[in-house]
CSV table of C-alpha atoms in Angstrom, one decimal:
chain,number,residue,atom,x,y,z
Q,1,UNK,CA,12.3,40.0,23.6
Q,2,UNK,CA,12.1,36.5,21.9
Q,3,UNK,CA,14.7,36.0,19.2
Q,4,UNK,CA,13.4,35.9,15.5
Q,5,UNK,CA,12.5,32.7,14.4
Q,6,UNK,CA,14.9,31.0,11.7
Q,7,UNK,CA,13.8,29.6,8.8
Q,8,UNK,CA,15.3,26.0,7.4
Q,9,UNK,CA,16.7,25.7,4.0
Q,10,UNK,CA,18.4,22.5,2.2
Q,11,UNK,CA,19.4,21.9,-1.3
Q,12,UNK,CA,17.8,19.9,-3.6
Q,13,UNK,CA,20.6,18.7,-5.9
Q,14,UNK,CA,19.4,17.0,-8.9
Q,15,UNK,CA,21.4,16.7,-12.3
Q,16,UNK,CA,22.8,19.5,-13.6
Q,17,UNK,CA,20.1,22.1,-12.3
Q,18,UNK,CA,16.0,21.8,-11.9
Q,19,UNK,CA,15.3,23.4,-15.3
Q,20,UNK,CA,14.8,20.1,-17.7
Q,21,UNK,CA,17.4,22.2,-20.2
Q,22,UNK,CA,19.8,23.3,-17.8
Q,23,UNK,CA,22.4,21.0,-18.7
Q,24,UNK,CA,22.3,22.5,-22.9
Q,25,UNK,CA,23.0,25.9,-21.1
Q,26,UNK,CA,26.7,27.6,-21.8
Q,27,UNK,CA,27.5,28.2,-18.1
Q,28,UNK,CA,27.0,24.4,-17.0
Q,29,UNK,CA,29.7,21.6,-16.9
Q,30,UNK,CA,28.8,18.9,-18.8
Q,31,UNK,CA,29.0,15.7,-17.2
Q,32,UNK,CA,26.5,12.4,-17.2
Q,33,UNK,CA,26.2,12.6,-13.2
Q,34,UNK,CA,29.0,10.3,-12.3
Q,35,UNK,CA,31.9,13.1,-11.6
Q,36,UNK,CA,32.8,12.5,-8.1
Q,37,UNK,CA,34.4,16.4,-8.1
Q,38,UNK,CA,31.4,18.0,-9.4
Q,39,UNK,CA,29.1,16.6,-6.0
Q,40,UNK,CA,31.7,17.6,-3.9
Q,41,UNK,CA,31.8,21.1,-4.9
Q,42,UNK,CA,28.3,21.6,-4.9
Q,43,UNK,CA,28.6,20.2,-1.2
Q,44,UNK,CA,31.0,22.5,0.1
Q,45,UNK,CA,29.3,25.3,-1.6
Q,46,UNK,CA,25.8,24.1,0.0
Q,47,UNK,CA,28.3,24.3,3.6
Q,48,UNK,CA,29.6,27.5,2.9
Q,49,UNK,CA,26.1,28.9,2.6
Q,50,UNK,CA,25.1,27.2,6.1
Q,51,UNK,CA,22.4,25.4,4.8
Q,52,UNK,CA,20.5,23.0,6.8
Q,53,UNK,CA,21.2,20.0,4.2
Q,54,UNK,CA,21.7,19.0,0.9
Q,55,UNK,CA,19.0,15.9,-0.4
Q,56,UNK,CA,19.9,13.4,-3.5
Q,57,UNK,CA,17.0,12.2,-5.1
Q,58,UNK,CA,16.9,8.4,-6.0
Q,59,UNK,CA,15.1,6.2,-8.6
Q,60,UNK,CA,15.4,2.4,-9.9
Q,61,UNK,CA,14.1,3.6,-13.4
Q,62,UNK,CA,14.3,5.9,-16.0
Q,63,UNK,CA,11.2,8.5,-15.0
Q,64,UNK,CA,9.8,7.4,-18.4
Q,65,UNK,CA,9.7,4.7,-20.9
Q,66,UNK,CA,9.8,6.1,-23.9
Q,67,UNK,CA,13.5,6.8,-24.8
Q,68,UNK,CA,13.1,9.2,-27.7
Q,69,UNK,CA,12.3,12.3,-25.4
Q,70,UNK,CA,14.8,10.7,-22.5
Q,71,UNK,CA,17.2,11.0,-24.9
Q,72,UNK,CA,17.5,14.9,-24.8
Q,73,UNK,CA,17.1,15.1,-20.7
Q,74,UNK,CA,20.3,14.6,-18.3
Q,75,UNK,CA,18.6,12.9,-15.9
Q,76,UNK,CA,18.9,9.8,-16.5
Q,77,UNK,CA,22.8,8.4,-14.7
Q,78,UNK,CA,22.9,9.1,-11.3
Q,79,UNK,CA,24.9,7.5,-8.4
Q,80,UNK,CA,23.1,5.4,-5.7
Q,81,UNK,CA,23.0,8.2,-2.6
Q,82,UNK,CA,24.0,5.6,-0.2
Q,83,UNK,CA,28.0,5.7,-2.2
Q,84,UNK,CA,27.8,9.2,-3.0
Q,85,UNK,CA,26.5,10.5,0.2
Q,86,UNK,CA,29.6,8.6,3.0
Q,87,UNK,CA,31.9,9.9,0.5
Q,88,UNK,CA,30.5,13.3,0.6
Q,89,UNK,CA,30.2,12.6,4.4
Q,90,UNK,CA,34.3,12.6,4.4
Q,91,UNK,CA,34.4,16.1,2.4
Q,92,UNK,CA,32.0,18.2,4.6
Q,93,UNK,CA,31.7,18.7,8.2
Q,94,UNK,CA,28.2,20.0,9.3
Q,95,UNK,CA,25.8,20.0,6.8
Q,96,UNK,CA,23.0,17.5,7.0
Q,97,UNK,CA,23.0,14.6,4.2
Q,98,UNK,CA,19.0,13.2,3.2
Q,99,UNK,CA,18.4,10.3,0.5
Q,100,UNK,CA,16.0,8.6,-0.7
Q,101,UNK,CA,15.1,5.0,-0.5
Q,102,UNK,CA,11.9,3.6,-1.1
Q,103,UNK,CA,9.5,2.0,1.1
Q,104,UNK,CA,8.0,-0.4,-1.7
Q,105,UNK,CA,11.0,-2.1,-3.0
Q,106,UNK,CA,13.3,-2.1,-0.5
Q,107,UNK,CA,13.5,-4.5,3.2
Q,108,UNK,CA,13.2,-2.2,6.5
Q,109,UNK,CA,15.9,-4.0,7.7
Q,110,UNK,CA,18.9,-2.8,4.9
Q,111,UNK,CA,17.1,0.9,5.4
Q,112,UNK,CA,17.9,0.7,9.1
Q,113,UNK,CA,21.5,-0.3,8.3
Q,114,UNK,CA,22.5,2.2,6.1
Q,115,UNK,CA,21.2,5.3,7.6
Q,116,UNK,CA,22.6,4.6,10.7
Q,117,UNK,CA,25.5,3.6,9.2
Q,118,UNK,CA,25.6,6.7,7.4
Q,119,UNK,CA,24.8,8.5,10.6
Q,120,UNK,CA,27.8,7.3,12.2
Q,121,UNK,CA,30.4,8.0,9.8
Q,122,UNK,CA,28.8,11.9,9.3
Q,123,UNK,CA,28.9,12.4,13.3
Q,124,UNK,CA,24.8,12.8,13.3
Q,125,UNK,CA,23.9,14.3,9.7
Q,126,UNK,CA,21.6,11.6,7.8
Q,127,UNK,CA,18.1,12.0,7.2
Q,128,UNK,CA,16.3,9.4,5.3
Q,129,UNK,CA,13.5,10.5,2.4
Q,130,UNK,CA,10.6,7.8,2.6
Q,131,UNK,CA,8.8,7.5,-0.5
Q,132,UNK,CA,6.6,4.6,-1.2
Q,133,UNK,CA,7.7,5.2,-5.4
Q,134,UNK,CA,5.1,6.1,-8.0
Q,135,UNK,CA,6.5,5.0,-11.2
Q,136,UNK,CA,5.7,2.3,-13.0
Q,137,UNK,CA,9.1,1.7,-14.8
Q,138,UNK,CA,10.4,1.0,-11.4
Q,139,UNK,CA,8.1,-1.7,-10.7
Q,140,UNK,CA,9.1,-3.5,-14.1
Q,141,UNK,CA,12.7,-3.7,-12.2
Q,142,UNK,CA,11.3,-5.6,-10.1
Q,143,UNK,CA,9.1,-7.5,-11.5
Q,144,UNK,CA,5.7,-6.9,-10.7
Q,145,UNK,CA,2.9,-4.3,-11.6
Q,146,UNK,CA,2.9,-1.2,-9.3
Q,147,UNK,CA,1.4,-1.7,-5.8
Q,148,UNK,CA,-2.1,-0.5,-5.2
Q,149,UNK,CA,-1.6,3.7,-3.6
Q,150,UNK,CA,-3.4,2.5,-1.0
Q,151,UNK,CA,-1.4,-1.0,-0.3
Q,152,UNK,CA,2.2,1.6,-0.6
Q,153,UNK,CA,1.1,3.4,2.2
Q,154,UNK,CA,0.3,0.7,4.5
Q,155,UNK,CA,3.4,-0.3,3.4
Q,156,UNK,CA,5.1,2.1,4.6
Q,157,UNK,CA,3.5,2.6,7.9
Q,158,UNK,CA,4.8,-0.8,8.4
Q,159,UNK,CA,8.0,0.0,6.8
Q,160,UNK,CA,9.0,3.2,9.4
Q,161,UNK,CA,7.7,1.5,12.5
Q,162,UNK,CA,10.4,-1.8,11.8
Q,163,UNK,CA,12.9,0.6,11.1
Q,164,UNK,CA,12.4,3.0,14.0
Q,165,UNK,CA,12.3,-0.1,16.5
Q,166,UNK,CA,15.7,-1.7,15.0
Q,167,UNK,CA,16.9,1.8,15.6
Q,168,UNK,CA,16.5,1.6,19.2
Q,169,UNK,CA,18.1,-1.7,19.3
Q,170,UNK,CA,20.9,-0.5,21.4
Q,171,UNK,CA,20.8,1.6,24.5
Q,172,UNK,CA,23.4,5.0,24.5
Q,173,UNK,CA,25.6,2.8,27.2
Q,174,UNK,CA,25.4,-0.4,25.8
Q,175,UNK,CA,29.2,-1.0,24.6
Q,176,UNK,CA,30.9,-0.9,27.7
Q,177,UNK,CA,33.8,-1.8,26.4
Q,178,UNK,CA,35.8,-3.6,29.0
Q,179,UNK,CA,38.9,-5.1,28.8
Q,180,UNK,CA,39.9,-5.5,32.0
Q,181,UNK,CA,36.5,-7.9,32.7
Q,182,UNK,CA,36.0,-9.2,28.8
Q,183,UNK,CA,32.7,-7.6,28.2
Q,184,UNK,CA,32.5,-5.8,25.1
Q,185,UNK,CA,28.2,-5.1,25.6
Q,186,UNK,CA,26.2,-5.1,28.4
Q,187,UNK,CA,23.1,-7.5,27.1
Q,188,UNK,CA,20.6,-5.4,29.0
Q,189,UNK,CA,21.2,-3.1,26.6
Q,190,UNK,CA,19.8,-4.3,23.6
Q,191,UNK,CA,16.5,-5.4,23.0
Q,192,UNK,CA,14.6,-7.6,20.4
Q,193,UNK,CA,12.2,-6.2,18.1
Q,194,UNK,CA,10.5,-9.4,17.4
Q,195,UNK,CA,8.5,-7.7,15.2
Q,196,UNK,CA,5.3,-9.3,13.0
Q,197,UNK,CA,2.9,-7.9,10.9
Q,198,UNK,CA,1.2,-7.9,7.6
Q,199,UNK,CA,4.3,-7.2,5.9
Q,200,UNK,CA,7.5,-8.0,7.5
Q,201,UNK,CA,8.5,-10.5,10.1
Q,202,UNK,CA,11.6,-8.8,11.7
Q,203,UNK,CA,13.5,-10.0,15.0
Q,204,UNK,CA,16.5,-8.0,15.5
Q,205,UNK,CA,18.8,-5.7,16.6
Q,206,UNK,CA,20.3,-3.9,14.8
Q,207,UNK,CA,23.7,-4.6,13.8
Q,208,UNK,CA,25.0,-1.0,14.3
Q,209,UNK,CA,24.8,1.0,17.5
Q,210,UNK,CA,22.0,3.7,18.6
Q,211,UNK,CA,22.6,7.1,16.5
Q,212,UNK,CA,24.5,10.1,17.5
Q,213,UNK,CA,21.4,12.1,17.3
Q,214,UNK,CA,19.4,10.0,18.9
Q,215,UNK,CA,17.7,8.3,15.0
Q,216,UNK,CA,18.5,9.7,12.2
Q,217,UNK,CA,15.9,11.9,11.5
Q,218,UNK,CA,13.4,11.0,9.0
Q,219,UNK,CA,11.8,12.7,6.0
Q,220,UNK,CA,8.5,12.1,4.1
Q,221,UNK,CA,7.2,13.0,0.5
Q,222,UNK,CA,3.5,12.8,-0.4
Q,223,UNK,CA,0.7,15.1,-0.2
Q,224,UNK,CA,-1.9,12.5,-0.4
Q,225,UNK,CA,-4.6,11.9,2.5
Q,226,UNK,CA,-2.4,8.9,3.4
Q,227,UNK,CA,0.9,11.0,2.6
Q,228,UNK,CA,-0.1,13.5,5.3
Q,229,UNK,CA,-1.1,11.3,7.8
Q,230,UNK,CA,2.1,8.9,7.0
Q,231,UNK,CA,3.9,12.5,7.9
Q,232,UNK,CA,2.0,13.5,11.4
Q,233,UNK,CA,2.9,10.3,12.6
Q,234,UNK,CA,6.3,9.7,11.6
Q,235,UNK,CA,8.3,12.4,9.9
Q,236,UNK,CA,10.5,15.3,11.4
Q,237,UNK,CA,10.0,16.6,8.0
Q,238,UNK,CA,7.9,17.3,5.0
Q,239,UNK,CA,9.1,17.8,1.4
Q,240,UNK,CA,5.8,19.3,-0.6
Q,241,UNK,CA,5.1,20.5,-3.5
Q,242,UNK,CA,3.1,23.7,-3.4
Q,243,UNK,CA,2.3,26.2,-5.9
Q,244,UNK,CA,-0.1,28.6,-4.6
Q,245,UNK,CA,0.4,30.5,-1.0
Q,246,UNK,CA,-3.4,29.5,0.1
Q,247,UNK,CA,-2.8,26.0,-0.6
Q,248,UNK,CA,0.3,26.3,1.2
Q,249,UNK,CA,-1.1,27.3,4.3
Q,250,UNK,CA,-4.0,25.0,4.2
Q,251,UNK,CA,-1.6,21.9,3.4
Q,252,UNK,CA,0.8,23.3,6.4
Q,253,UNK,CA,-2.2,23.8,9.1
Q,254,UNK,CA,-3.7,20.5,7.8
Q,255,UNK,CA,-0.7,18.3,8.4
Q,256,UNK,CA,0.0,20.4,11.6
Q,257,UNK,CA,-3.3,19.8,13.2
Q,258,UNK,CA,-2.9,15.8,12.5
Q,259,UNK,CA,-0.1,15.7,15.2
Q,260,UNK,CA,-2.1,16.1,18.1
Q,261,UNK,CA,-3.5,12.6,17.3
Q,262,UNK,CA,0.2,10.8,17.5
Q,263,UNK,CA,0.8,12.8,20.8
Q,264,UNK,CA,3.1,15.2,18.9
Q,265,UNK,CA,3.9,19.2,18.7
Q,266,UNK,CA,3.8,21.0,15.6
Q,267,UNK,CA,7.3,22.0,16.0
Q,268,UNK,CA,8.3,18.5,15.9
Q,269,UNK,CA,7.9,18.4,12.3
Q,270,UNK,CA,9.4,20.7,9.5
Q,271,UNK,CA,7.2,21.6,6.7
Q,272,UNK,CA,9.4,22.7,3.9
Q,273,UNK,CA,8.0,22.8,0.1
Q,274,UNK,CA,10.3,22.8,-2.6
Q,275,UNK,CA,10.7,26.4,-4.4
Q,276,UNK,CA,12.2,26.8,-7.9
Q,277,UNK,CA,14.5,29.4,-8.7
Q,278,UNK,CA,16.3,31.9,-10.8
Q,279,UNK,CA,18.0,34.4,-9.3
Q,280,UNK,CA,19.7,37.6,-11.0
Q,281,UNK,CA,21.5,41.0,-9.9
Q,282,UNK,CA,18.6,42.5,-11.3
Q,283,UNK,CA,15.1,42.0,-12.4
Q,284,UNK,CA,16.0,42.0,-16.2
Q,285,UNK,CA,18.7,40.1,-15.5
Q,286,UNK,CA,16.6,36.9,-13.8
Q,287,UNK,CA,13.6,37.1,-16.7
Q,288,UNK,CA,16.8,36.9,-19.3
Q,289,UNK,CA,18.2,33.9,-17.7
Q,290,UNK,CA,14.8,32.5,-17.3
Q,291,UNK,CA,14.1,33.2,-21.2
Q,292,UNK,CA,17.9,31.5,-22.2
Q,293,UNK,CA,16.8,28.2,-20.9
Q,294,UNK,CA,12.9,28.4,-22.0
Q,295,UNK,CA,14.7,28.6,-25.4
Q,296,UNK,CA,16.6,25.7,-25.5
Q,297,UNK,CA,13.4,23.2,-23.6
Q,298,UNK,CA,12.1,20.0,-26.5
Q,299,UNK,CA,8.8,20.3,-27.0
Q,300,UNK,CA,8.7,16.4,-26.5
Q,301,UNK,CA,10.4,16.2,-23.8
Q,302,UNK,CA,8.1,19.0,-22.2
Q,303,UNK,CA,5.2,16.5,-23.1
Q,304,UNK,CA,7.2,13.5,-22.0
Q,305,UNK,CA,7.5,16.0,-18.7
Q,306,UNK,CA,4.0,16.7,-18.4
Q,307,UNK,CA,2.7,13.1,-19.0
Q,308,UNK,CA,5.2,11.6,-15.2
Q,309,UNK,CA,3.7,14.6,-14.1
Q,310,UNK,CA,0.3,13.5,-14.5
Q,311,UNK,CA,0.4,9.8,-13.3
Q,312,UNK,CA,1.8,8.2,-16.4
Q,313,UNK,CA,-0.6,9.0,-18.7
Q,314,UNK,CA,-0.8,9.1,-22.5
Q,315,UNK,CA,-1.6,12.3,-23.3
Q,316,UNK,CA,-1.0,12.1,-27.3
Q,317,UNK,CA,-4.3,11.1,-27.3
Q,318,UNK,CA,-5.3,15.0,-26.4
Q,319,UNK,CA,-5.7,17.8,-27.9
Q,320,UNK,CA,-2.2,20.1,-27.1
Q,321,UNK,CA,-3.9,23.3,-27.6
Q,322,UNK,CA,-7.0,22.2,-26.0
Q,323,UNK,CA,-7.5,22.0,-22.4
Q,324,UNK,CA,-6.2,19.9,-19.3
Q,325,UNK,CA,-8.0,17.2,-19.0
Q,326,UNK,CA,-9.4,17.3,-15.4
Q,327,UNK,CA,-10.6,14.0,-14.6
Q,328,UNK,CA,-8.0,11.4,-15.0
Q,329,UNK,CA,-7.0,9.6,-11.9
Q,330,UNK,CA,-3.8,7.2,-11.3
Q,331,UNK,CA,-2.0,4.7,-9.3
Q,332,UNK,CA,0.8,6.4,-9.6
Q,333,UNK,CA,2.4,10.0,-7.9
Q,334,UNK,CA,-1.6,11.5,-7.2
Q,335,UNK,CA,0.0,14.5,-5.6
Q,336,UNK,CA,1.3,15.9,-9.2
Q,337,UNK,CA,-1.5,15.1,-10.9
Q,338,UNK,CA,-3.9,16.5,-8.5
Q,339,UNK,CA,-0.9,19.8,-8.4
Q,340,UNK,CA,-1.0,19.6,-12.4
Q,341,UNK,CA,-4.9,20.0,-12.8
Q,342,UNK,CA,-5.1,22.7,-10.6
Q,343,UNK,CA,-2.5,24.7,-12.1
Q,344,UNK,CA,-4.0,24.4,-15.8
Q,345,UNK,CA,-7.3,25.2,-14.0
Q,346,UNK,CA,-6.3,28.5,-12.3
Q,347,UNK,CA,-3.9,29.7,-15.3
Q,348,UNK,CA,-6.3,28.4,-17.7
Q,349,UNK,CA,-3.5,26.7,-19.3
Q,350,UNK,CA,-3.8,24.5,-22.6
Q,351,UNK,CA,-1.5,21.1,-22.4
Q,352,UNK,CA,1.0,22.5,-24.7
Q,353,UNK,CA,1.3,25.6,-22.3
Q,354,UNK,CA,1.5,23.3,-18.9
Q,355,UNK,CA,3.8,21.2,-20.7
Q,356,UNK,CA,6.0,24.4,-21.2
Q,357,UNK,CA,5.1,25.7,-17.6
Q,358,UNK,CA,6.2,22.1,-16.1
Q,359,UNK,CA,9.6,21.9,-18.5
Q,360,UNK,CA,10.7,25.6,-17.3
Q,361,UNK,CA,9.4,25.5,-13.7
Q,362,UNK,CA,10.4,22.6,-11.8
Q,363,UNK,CA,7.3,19.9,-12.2
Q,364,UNK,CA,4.8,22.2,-10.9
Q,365,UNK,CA,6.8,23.6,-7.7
Q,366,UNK,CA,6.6,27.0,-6.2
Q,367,UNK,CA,8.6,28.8,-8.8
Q,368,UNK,CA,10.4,32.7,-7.8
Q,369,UNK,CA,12.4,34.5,-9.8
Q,370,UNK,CA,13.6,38.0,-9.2
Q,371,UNK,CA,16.5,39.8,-7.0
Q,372,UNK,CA,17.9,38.3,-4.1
Q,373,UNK,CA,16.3,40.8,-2.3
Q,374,UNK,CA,12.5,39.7,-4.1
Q,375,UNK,CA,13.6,36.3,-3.7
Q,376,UNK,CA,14.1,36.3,0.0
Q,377,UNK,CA,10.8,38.9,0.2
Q,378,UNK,CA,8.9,35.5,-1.1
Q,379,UNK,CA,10.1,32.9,1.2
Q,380,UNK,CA,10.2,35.5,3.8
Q,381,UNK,CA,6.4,35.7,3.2
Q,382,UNK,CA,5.3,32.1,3.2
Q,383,UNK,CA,8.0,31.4,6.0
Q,384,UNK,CA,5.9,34.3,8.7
Q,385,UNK,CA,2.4,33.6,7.1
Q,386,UNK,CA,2.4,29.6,8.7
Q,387,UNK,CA,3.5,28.2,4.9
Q,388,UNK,CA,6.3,26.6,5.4
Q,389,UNK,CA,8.8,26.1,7.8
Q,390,UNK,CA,11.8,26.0,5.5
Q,391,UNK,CA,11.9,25.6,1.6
Q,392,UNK,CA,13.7,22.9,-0.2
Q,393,UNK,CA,15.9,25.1,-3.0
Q,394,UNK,CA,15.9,24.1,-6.2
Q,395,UNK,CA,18.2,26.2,-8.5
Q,396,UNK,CA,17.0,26.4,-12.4
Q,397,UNK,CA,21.3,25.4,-12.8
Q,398,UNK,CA,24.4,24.2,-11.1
Q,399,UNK,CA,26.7,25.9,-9.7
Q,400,UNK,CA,25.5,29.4,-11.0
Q,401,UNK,CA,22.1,29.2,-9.4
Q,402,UNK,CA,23.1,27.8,-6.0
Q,403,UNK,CA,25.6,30.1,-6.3
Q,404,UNK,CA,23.1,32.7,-6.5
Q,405,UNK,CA,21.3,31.4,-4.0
Q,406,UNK,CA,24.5,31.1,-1.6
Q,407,UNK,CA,25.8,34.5,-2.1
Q,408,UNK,CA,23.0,36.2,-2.6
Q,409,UNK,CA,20.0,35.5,-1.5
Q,410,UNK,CA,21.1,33.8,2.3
Q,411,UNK,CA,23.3,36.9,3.5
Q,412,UNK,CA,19.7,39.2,2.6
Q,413,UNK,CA,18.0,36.4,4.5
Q,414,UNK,CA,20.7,36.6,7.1
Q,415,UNK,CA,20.8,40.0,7.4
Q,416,UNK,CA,16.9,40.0,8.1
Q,417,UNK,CA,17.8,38.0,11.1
Q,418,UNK,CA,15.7,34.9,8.9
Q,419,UNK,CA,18.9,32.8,8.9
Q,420,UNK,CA,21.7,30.7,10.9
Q,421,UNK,CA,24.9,32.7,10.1
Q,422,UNK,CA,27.1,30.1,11.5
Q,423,UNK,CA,26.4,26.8,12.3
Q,424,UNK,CA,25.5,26.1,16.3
Q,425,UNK,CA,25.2,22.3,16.1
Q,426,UNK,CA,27.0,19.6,15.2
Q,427,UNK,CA,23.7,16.8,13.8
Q,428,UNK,CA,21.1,17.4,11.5
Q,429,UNK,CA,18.5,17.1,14.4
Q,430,UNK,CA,20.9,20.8,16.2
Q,431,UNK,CA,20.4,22.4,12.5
Q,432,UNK,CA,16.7,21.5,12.6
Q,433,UNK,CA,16.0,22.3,15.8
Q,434,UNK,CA,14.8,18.8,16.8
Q,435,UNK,CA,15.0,17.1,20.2
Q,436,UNK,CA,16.6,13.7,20.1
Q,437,UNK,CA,14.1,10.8,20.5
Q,438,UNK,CA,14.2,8.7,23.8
Q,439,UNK,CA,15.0,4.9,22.7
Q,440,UNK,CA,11.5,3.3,23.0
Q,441,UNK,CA,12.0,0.4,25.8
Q,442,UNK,CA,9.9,-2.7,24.8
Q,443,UNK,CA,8.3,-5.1,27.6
């Protein structure tokens, strides 16, 4: 009899919860996002619940311009992941660490460096988030108008191929190491990249030897056409954003059936959607939490929320009681607003309402809310019904609603035989159930 398979689960730890108010609540420490102690708890607690990983977002902007309705949202200090992560690296001992960097402002070259490095000092546990960026704040920082969708992705194609070939600039065996013959490498054991193309001329190697785990493993977000395809080819896993179980399985069969094309299995790549949640002992327990925070949202930041949300736009022009407009298009994050319309459409929501939905249920993700016994019922669902593989969590609050999540919800998911008990491996890739990639030898 085969054993039952396992789902994946990693923490999505953003601010002081997902709920755009959860930092006004009683329960939750306030802090600006700079409190070394606060990241390290959350850590251990993440490891003490024998998750797969714990993922930092990162931005090089405010997420909007207008400071007014910034002005009553936490989000807006957070440390660079590549400090926060090596030092959370000392303080933890198995569970996987994923960042973000971005593909459009950023050289492949640093990217290599610090995941690797990163890799190193966490014996095997880095993942890297590639995002091509979809705000146009960031671009400001840097000095030009957002890049074409279209022009990010190709990009990034570009981007991951450098940075998977300086990767493999050293062999497993390279540093021999010798002091009795006064060779520290063997040179045929490196290799020159020498890459050129349309957007970086790279020659190599890498200054930092090959990965524990073979490459660090590598994460994409997008649910565009050329986010999917980015994803077949390159990522060992998926973060999407999914509201409705249908288009869940159609997203997870549609990126699935791309692989074939690159020459890879489906179980090479982990599709795992970000889920929202507020967890209580009882049912009446998890709608009053739920109500506690919907009480203390902004109606202007909930509009401020909305309009990221929805590429950008300026939505003051719109009626709020009227409906979602459903034919706007953008430059900017397409996934969202394409996630956004259809949402207002099958709610038949007015913009005031989505606005609301958006501020109390994390930006349009899968949003549960129940027992820990109807919260693992749900991801227990789209985990056998070919989903998801694994679910990003995203707690309304920290450290009550991981906490919820850690001692409630995994040992019913354990006890189901759904998840690890105790870690087996050592690397992200043994947590994820991923083989470790040969080095690619060039000519």
């Amino acid at each position: 009899m085969s054993p039952t398979p396992q789902m994946h689960l990693c923490a999505f730890l953003f601010s002081t919860g997902h709920h755009v108010a959860s930092w006004r609540h009683p329960d939750v420490p306030l802090q600006n996002g700079t409190d070394f102690q606060y990241w390290k708890d959350l850590a251990q607690l993440c490891e003490r619940g024998k998750l797969d990983a714990l993922f930092l977002y990162d931005g090089a902007a405010l997420p909007a311009m207008d400071l007014e309705p910034m002005s009553r949202m936490d989000r807006v200090t957070f440390f660079d992941p590549m400090t926060l992560l090596p030092a959370l690296a000392v303080v933890t001992d198995r569970i996987g660490l994923v960042s973000t960097s971005s593909t459009t402002y950023d050289q492949p070259y640093y990217v290599a460096r610090r995941y690797l490095s990163l890799d190193h000092l966490s014996g095997g546990r880095a993942a890297w988030n590639m995002v091509t960026g979809v705000n146009t704040a960031e671009a400001l920082n840097f000095g030009a108008p957002l890049m074409a969708h279209a022009d990010r992705y190709a990009r990034a194609r570009e981007f991951a191929e450098v940075v998977r070939g300086l990767w493999d600039s050293w062999s497993d065996d390279a540093f021999v190491m010798q002091k009795d013959t006064g060779r520290f490498f063997d040179p045929a054991g490196v290799q020159m990249l020498d890459h050129q193309g349309a957007h970086f001329s790279v020659r190599s190697p890498m200054c930092v030897p090959r990965s524990p785990q073979g490459q660090p493993v590598m994460v994409q977000a997008g649910g565009s056409e050329a986010g999917r395809e980015l994803a077949a080819e390159t990522a060992d896993m998926i973060y999407s954003v999914q509201d409705d179980l249908e288009e869940a399985k159609a997203f997870y069969a549609d990126v699935k059936g791309r692989m074939a094309t690159y020459g890879r299995h489906p179980d090479s790549l982990k599709i795992m959607p970000g889920v929202y949640t507020i967890v209580g002992s009882t049912v009446q327990e998890a709608e009053d939490k739920y109500g506690a925070l919907n009480e203390l949202v902004d109606g202007g930041v909930a509009m401020s929320l909305l309009s990221w949300c929805m590429g950008g736009h300026d939505l003051s022009g719109y009626d709020p009681d009227g409906p979602v407009p459903q034919d706007l298009t953008t430059n900017a994050g397409t996934t969202h607003l394409k996630q956004m319309a259809s949402i207002a459409r099958a709610r038949n929501l007015t913009l005031r309402q989505l606005g609301t939905h958006v501020a109390a249920g994390g930006y349009g993700h899968w949003s549960v809310r129940g027992t820990p016994t109807q919260v693992a019922d749900q991801l227990e669902e789209r985990f056998t019904g070919k989903a998801a593989d694994g679910f990003n969590l995203m707690p309304a609050t920290y450290p009550g609603g991981l906490v919820d999540i850690i001692d409630g919800v995994i040992p019913e998911l354990q006890r189901r035989g759904l998840f690890r008990t105790e870690y087996t491996g050592r690397t992200l890739r043994d947590h994820l159930g991923l083989a470790v990639p040969k080095r690619q030898v060039r000519a």
